[in-house]
Coordinates of C-alpha atoms and ligand atoms in Angstrom, one line a residue:
Chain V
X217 CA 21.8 186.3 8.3
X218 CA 24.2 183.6 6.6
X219 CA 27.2 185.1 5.0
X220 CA 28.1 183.7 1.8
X221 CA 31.2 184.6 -0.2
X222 CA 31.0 184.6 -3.8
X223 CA 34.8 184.2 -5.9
X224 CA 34.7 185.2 -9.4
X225 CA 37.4 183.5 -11.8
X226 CA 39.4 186.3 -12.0
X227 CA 39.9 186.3 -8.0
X228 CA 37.6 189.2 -7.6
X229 CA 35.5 188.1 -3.8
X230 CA 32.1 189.3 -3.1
X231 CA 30.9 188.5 0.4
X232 CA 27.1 189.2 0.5
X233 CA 24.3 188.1 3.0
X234 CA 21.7 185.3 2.3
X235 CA 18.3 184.6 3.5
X236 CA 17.8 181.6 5.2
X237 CA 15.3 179.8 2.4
X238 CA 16.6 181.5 -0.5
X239 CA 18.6 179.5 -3.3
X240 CA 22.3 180.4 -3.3
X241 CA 21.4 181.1 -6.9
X242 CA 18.8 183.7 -5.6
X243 CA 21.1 185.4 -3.5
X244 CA 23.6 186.0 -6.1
X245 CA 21.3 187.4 -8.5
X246 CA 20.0 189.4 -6.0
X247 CA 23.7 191.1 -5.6
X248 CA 24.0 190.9 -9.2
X249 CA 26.8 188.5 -8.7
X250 CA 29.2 188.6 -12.5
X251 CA 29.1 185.3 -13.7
X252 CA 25.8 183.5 -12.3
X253 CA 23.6 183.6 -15.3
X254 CA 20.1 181.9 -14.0
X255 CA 18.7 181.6 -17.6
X256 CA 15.8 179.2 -16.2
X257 CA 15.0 181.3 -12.9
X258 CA 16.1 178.5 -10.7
X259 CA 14.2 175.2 -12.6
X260 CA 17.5 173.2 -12.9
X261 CA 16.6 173.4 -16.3
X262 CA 19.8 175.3 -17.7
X263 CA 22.4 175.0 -15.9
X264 CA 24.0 178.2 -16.1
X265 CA 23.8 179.0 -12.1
X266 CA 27.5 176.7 -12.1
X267 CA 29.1 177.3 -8.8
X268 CA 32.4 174.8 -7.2
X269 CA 31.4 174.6 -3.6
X270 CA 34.9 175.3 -1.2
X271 CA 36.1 171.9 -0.6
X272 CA 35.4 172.5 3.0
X273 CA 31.9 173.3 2.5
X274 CA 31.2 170.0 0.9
X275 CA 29.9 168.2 3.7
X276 CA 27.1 171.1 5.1
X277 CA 26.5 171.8 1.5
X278 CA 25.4 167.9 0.5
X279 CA 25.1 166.1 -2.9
X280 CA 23.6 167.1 -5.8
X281 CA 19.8 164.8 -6.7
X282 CA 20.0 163.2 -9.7
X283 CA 18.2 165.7 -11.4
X284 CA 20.5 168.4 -10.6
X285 CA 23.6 165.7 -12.0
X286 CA 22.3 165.4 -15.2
X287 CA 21.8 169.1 -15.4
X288 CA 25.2 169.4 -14.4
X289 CA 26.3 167.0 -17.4
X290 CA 25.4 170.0 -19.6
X291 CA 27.9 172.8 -17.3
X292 CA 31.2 173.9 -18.5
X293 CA 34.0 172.5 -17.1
X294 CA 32.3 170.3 -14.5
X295 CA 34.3 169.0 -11.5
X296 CA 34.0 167.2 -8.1
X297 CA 33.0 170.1 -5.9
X298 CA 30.6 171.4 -9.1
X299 CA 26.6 172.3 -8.1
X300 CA 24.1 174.3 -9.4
X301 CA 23.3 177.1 -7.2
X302 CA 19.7 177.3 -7.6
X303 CA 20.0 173.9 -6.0
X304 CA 21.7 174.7 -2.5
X305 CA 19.4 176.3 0.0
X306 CA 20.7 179.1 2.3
X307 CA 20.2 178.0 5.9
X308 CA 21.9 179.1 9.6
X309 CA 24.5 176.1 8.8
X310 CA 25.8 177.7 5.7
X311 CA 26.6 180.8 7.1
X312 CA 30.4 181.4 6.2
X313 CA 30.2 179.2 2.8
X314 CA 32.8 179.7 0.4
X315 CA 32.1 179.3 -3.7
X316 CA 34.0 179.5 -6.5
X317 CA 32.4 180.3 -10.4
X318 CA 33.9 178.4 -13.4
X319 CA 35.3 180.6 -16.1
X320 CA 32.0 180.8 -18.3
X321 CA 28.5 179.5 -17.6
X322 CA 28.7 178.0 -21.2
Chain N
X9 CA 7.8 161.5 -28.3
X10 CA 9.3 160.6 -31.3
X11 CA 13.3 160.0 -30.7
X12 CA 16.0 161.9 -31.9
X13 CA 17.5 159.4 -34.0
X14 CA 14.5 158.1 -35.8
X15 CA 14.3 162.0 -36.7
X16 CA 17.0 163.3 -37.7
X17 CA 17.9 160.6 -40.6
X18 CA 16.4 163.0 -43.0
X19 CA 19.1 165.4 -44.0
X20 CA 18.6 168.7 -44.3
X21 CA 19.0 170.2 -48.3
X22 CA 18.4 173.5 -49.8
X23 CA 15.4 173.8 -52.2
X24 CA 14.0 176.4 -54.5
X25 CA 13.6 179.8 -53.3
X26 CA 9.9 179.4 -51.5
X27 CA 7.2 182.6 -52.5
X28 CA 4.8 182.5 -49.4
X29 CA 2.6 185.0 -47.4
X30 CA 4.2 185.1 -44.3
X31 CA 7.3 183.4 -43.0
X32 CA 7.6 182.7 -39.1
X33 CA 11.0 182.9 -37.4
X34 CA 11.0 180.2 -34.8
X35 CA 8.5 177.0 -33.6
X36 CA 8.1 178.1 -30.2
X37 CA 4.6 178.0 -28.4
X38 CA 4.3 181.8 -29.8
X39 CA 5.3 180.8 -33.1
X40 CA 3.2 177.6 -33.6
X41 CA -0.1 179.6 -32.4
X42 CA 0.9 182.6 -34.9
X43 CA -0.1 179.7 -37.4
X44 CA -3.3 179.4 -36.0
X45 CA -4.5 182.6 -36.0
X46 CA -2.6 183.9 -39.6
X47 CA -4.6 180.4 -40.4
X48 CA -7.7 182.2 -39.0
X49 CA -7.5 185.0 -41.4
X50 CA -6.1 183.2 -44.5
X51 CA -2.9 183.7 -44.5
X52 CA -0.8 180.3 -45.0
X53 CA 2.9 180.1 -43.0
X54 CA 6.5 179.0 -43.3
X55 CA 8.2 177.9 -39.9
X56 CA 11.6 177.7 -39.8
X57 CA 13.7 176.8 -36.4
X58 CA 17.3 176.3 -35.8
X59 CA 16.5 173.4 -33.3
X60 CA 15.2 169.8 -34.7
X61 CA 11.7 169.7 -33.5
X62 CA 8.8 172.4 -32.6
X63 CA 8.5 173.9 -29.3
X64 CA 10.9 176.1 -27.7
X65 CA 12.0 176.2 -24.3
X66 CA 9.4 174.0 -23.8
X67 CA 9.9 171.4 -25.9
X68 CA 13.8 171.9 -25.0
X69 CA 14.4 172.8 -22.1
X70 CA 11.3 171.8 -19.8
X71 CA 9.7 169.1 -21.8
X72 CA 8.6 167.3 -18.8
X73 CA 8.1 169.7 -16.5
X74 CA 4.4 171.3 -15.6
X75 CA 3.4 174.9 -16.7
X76 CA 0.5 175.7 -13.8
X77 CA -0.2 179.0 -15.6
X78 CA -2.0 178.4 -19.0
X79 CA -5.3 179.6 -19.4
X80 CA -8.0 176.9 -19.0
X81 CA -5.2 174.3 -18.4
X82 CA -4.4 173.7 -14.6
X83 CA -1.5 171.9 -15.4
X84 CA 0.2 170.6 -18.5
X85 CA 3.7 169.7 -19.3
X86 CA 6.1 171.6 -21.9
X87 CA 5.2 169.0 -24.2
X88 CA 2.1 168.2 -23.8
X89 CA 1.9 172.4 -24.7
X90 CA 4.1 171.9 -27.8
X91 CA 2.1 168.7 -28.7
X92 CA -1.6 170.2 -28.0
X93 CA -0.6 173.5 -30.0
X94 CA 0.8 171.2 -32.9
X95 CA -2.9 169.5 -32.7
X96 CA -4.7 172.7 -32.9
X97 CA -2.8 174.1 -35.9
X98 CA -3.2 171.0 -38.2
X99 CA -5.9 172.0 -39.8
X100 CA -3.9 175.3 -41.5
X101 CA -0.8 172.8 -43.1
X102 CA 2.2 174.6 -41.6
X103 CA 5.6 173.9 -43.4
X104 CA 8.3 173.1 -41.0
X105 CA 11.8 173.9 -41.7
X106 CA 14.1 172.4 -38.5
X107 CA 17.9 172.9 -38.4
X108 CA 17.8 176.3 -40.6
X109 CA 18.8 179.7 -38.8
X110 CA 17.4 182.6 -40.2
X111 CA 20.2 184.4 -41.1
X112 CA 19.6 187.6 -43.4
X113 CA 16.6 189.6 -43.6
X114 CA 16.2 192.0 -46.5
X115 CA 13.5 194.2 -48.2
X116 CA 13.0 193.6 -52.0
X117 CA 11.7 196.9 -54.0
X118 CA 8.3 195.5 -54.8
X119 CA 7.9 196.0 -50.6
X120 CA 8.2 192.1 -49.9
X121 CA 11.2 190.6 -48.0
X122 CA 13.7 187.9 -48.6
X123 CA 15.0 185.7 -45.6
X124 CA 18.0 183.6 -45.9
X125 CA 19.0 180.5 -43.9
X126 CA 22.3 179.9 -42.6
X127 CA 22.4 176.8 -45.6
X128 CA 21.2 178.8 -47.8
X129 CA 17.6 178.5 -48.4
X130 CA 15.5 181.5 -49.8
X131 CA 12.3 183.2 -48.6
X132 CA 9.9 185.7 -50.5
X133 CA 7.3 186.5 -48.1
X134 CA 5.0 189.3 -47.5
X135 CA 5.3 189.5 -44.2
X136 CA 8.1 188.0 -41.5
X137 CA 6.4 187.4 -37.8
X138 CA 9.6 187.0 -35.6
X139 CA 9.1 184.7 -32.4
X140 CA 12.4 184.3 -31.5
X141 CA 12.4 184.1 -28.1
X142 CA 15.3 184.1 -26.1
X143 CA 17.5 184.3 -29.4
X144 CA 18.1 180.9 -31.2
X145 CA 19.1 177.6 -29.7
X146 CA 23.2 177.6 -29.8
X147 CA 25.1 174.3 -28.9
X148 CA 26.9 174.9 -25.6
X149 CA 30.8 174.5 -26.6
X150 CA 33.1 172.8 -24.0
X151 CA 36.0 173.9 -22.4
X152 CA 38.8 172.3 -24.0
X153 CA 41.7 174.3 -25.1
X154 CA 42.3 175.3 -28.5
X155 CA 38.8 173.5 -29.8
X156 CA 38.3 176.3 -31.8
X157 CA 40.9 175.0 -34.5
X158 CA 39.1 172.0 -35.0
X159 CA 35.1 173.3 -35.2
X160 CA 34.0 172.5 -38.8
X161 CA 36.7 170.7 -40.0
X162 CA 37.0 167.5 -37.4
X163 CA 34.4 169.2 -34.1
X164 CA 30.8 168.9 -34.9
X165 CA 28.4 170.3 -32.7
X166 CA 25.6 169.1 -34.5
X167 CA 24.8 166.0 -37.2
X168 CA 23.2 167.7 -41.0
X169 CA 24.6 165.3 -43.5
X170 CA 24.9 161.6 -41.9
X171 CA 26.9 160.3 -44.8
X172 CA 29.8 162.7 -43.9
X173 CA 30.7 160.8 -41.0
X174 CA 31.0 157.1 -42.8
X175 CA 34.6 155.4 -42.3
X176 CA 35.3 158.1 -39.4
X177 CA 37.3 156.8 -36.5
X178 CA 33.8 159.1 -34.1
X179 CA 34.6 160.2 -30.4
X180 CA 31.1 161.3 -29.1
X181 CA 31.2 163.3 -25.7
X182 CA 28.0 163.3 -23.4
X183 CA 25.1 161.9 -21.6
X184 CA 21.8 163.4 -22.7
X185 CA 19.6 162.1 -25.3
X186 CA 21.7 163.8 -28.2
X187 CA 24.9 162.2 -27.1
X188 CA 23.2 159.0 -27.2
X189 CA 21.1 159.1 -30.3
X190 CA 24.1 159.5 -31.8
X191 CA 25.9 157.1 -30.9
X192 CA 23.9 154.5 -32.2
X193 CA 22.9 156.3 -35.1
X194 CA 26.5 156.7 -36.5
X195 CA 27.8 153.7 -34.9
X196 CA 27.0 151.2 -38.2
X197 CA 28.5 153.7 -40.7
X198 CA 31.6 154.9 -38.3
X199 CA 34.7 152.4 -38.4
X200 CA 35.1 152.7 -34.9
X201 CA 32.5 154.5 -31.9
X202 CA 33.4 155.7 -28.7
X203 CA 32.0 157.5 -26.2
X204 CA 33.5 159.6 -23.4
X205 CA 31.3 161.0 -20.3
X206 CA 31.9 161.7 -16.6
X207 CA 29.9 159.8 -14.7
X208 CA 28.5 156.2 -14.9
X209 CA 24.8 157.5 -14.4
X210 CA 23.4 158.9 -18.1
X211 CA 20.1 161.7 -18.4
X212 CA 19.3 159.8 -21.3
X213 CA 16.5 157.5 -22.1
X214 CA 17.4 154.1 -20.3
X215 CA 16.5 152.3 -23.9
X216 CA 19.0 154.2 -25.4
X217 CA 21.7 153.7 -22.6
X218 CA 20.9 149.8 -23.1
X219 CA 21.7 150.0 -26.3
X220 CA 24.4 151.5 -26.2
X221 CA 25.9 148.8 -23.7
X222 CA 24.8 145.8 -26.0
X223 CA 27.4 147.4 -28.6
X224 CA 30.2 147.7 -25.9
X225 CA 29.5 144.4 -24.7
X226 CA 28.9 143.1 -28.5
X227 CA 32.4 144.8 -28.6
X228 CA 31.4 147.1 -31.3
X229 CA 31.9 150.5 -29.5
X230 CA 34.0 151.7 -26.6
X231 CA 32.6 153.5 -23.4
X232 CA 35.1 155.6 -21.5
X233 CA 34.2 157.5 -18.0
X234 CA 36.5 160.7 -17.8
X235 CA 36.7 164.7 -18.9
X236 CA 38.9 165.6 -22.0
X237 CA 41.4 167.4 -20.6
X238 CA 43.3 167.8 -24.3
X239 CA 42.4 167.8 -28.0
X240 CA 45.6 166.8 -30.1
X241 CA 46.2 167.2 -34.0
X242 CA 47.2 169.6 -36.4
X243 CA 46.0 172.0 -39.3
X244 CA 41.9 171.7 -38.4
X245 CA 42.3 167.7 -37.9
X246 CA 41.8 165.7 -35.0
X247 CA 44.0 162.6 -33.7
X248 CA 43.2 162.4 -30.8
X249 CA 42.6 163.2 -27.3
X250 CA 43.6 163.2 -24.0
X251 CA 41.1 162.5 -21.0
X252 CA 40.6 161.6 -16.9
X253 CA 38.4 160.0 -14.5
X254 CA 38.3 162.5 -10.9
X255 CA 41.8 162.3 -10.1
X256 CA 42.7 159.1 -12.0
X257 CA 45.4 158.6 -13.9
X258 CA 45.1 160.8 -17.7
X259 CA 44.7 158.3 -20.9
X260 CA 44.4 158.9 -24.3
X261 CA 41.5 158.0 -27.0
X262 CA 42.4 158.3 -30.4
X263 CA 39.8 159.6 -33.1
X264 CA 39.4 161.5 -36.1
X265 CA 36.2 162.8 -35.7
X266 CA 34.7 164.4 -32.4
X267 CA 31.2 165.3 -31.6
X268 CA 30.1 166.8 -28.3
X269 CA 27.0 167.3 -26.9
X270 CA 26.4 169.2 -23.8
X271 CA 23.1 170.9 -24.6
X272 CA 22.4 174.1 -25.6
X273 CA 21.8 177.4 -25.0
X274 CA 19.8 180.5 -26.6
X275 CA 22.3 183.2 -28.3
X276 CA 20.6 185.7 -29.6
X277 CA 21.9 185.5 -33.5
X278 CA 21.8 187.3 -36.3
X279 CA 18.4 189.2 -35.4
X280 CA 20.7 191.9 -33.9
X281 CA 21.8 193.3 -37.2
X282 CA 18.5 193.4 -39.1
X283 CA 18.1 197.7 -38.4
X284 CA 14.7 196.3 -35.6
X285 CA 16.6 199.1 -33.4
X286 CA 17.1 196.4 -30.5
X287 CA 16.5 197.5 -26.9
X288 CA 19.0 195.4 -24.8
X289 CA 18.8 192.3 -26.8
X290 CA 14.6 192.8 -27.7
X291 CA 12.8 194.1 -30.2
X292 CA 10.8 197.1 -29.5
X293 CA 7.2 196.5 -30.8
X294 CA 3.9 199.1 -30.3
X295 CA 1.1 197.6 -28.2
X296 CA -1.8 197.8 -31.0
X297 CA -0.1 195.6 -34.0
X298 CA 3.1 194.3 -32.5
X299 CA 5.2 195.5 -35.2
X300 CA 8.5 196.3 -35.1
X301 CA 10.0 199.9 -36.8
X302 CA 10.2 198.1 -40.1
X303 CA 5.9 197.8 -41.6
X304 CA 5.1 194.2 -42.3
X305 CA 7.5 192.7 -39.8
X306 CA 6.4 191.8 -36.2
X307 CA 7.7 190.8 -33.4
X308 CA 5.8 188.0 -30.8
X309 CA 6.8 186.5 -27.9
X310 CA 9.7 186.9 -24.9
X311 CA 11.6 188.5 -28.1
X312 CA 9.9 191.6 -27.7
X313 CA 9.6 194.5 -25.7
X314 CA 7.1 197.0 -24.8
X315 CA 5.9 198.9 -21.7
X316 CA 4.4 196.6 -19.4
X317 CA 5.9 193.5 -21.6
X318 CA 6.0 189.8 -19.4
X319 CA 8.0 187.3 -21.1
X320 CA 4.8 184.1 -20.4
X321 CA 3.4 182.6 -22.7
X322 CA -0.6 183.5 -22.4
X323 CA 0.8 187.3 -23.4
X324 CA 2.6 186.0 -26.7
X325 CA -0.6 184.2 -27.6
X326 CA -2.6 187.8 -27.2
X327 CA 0.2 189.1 -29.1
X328 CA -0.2 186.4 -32.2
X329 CA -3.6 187.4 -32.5
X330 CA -3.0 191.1 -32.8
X331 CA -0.1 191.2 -34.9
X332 CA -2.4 188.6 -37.4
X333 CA -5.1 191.2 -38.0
X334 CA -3.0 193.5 -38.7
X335 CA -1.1 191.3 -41.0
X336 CA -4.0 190.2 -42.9
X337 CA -4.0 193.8 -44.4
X338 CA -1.3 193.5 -45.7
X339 CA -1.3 190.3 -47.4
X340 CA -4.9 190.8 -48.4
X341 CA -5.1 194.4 -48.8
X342 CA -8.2 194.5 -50.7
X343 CA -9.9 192.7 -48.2
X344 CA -12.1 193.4 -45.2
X345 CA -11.5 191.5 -42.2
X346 CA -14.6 190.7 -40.2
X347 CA -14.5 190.0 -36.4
X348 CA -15.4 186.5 -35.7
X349 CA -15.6 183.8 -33.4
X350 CA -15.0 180.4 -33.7
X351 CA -17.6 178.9 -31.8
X352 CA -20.5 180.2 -34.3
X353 CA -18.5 181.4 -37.5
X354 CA -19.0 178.6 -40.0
X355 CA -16.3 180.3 -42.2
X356 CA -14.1 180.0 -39.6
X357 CA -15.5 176.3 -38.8
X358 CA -15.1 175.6 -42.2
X359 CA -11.0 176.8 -42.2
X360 CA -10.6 174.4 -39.2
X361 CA -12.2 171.5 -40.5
X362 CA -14.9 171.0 -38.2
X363 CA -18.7 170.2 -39.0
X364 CA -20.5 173.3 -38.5
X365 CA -23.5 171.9 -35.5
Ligands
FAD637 C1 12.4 176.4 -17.1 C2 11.4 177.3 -17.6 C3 10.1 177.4 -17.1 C4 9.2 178.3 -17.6 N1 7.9 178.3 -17.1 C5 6.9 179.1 -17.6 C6 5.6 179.1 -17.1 O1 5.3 178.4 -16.1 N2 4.7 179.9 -17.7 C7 5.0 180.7 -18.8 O2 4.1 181.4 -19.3 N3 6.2 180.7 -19.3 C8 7.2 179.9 -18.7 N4 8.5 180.0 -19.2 C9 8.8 180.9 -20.3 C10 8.3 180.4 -21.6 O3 8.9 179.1 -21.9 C11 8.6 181.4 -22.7 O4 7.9 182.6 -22.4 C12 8.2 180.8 -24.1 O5 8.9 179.7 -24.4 C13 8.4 181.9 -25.1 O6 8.0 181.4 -26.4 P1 8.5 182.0 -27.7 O7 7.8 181.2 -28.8 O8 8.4 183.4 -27.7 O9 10.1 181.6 -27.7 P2 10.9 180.3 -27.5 O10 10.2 179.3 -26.8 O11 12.2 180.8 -26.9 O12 11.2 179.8 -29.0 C14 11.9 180.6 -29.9 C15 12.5 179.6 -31.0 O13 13.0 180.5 -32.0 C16 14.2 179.8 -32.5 N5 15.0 180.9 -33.2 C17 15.4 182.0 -32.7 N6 16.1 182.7 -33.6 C18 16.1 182.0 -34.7 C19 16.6 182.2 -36.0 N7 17.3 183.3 -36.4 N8 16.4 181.2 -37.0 C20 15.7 180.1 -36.6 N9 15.2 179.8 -35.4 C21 15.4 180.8 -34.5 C22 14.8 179.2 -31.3 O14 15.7 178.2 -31.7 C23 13.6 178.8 -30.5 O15 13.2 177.4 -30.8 C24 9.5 179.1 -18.7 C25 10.8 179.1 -19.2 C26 11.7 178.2 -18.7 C27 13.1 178.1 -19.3
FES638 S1 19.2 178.6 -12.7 FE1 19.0 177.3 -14.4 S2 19.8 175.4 -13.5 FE2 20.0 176.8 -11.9

C-alpha cells in the first residue's frame, strides 16, 4: 500500500498508508489528519481539503482540471504546488508522496 | 439565475420591529419547505438568511451540481432544488430577509420571543424554527498579515450600503462571481477600480469577465495578475498594497478601499450561546416534534441532532413536517388540527391556490 506523508504547519509529520483509489483527501480523514477539513466530503465544492504537493512530487501528482483551479481560487494562501486533496488519487506511483498543509483551511 | 449585481443594488435597512407567527432562521432547502408545511397549517413565516439569495449549500456551494437522492427526482441540480422549492411555497407569501444574521434570541414574559439581526432588525414571533445548517455562511478571510486592522474601516468582506463606496480609490481581490459583480457594479461610482487575482483564467460567468475587460481596455479599470503579499496604512486605513505574480518581481497597487472575495464558508454563529444545550456544534432535538430544550423553538435540518440523525436533505423535509404540527398548537392553540392530504383536502387545495377537480 502507497505511503503518503502528511506535514502539518507546525512541522509535526504523519506518515500513514493509502489505498490505491482513494482520494488523498480520504486517506487523511481516515487518519484524522489535523488540518484537512473536507467540509464537502470530497465534491471540490469547498475547498477546505488544501494541501502543497512536495515540489518533487509535482510531476507523478499532475495538474489540477479547471474545476479544481477555480476551487482553488477560494483556498487560503494559494501557491504553485497548491491542490485539493480530494482531487489527487492514491495509486502504486504515488507511493512515497510528500505534502505539505497551509496554515488554515480558511 | 438572476446575477448578483442586478440583486444586490437594493440595500439592506432596518424596519419596524415585525409581530409574526413564526420566524425561520435560514433559507436553506429545510428552511424554504418549513414554509410549506407551517403554510399547510396556517401559520404565515419570516425568513431571514445571512447569505444574499435562498438555498443553502445548494444554492451556494453546489448550485450546478446533481443531487441523485431526492425523492421522486432522479436527478436535479442544487438549484433547480432551491428554485422548485421556491415554486412550491409561492402560494404561502414568505418574507425574505437576505444579508441579516440572526443574532440574539430572547423570551419575552408573555411566552413569545424576540430575535435580533446583526443590523438591528426586531422579531416578535411565536415560535422560531431554526434551520441553520452547517452554522451561517461566513466570508472566508485571506491570509494577509495584519488585515485584521483594516476590517470595517477600509476591508469589506461584503457590499450593504453601495453609496459608501462612491469616490473610493476600490482594490477588489478575486475570481468568482462576487469578485466580478462587483467590480462592475462599483466601478461607475468608484474614482478608480482595480482588480487583483492570481491567475489569468476567472470561475466567473464569461459575460461578466468580458465586461470587465471592455473597462480595462476602455481604460476605465485596471486588471492585475498576482497575490497580495502586504497591506500598507495606518490607524484602520488602507493606502495600499503590495502584491506578486509566481515568483515575479513584487509591485505595489495603491487603494483606499479593499474588498476581497474568496467565498465563504459556514461558522456556526451566534446560535451557540442561545441556552439550546449544543451537542458538539448541533442542537439536540426529540424525534416526535423536533424541538429543542426551549418549548416553541425547533430545530430542522443538518443543525440538529438526534439518535439516528443523517444530515440529507429528504430527513429535514420529514422533520419540517413534524415540527409544523406541533407548532400549529402553539400558535393556534384553540384549534384542532385535522390530518389531511393534499391531493383530496379542498381546504388545503384552497391554501395552495389550486382548483379543487
Ligand atoms: C457538495 C455537497 C453535496 C451534497 N449532496 C447532497 C446530496 O446528494 N443529498 C443530500 O440529501 N444532501 C446533500 N448535501 C447536504 C445538503 O446540502 C444539506 O443537508 C442541506 O443543505 C441542509 O439544509 P439546511 O436547510 O438544513 O441547511 P443549509 O443548506 O446549510 O442552510 C442553512 C442556512 O442558514 C443560514 N444561517 C445559519 N445561521 C444563521 C443565522 N444565525 N442567521 C441567518 N442565517 C443563518 C445559512 O447562511 C444557510 O444559508 C450536500 C452538501 C454539499 C456541501
Ligand atoms: S473536500 Fe471540499 S474541495 Fe476537497
Amino acid at each position: 500500500m502507497p505511503k503518503i506523508t502528511f506535514i502539518e504547519f507546525n512541522g509535526t509529520e504523519h506518515v500513514v498508508e493509502g489505498e490505491v483509489g482513494q482520494t488523498l483527501m480520504e486517506v487523511a480523514v481516515k487518519h484524522s489528519i489535523p488540518g484537512i477539513e473536507a467540509e464537502c466530503g470530497g465534491a471540490c465544492a469547498c475547498a477546505t481539503c488544501h494541501v502543497y504537493v512536495d515540489e518533487a512530487w509535482l510531476e507523478k501528482t499532475g495538474t489540477p482540471k479547471d474545476t479544481e483551479e477555480d476551487m482553488l481560487d477560494f483556498a487560503f494562501d494559494v501557491r504553485d504546488n497548491s491542490r485539493l486533496s480530494c482531487q489527487i488519487k492514491v495509486t502504486e506511483e504515488l507511493d512515497g508522496l510528500v505534502v505539505r498543509l497551509p496554515e488554515k483551511q480558511y | 439565475m438572476i446575477s448578483k449585481s442586478q440583486q444586490q443594488t437594493t440595500d439592506v435597512s432596518v424596519g419596524e420591529p415585525i409581530e409574526t407567527d413564526a420566524v425561520i432562521i435560514g433559507a436553506g432547502p429545510v428552511g424554504l419547505f418549513a414554509v410549506f408545511e407551517l403554510g399547510l397549517v396556517d401559520i404565515k413565516a419570516h425568513v431571514v438568511d445571512i447569505l444574499d439569495k435562498p438555498g443553502g449549500q445548494c444554492a451556494e456551494l453546489y448550485p450546478e451540481k446533481p443531487i441523485y437522492d431526492i425523492p421522486a427526482f432522479p436527478e436535479i441540480s442544487g438549484q433547480e432544488l432551491t428554485d422548485n422549492l421556491l415554486a412550491q411555497i409561492k402560494p404561502f407569501e414568505p418574507t425574505f430577509h437576505f444579508q441579516q444574521r440572526v443574532d440574539a434570541l430572547q423570551k419575552l414574559p408573555d411566552g413569545r420571543f424576540q430575535l435580533t439581526t446583526d443590523i438591528g432588525q426586531v422579531f416578535i414571533t411565536k415560535v422560531v424554527v431554526i434551520a441553520a445548517g452547517g452554522g451561517s455562511f461566513t466570508p472566508k478571510k485571506p491570509p494577509y498579515p495584519g488585515i485584521a486592522d483594516y476590517e470595517g474601516r477600509s476591508v469589506f468582506y461584503a457590499v450593504r450600503q453601495r453609496e459608501q463606496f462612491r469616490g473610493k480609490d476600490i482594490l477588489i481581490v478575486g475570481g468568482g462571481d462576487s469578485a466580478l459583480d462587483w467590480v462592475l457594479n462599483l466601478q461607475p461610482i468608484a474614482r478608480s477600480m482595480k482588480l487583483l487575482h492570481r491567475r489569468e483564467n476567472f470561475r466567473a460567468a464569461p459575460d461578466s469577465v468580458n465586461k470587465m475587460r471592455a473597462l480595462v481596455e476602455a481604460g476605465k479599470m485596471e486588471f492585475h495578475l498576482g497575490q497580495i503579499t502586504a497591506l500598507h496604512g495606518e490607524n484602520g486605513q488602507l493606502t495600499g498594497v503590495t502584491a506578486r505574480h509566481g515568483k515575479g518581481p513584487e509591485f505595489e497597487i495603491a487603494c483606499d478601499t479593499l474588498l476581497p472575495f474568496f467565498g465563504l464558508t459556514m461558522k456556526l454563529g451566534p446560535i451557540a450561546e442561545w441556552g439550546l444545550n449544543l451537542h458538539e456544534n448541533l442542537i439536540p432535538v426529540d424525534t416526535e416534534k423536533f424541538e429543542t430544550s426551549i418549548p416553541g423553538i425547533y430545530a430542522i435540518g443538518d443543525i440538529n441532532t438526534y439518535p439516528g440523525k443523517l444530515k440529507l436533505i429528504l430527513s429535514g423535509f420529514h422533520e419540517a413536517a413534524l415540527m409544523a404540527h406541533s407548532a400549529h398548537r402553539v400558535v393556534h392553540p384553540d384549534k384542532t388540527l385535522r390530518f389531511q392530504y393534499t391531493t383530496s383536502s379542498s381546504s388545503l387545495q384552497k391554501k395552495l391556490g389550486v382548483k379543487a377537480s
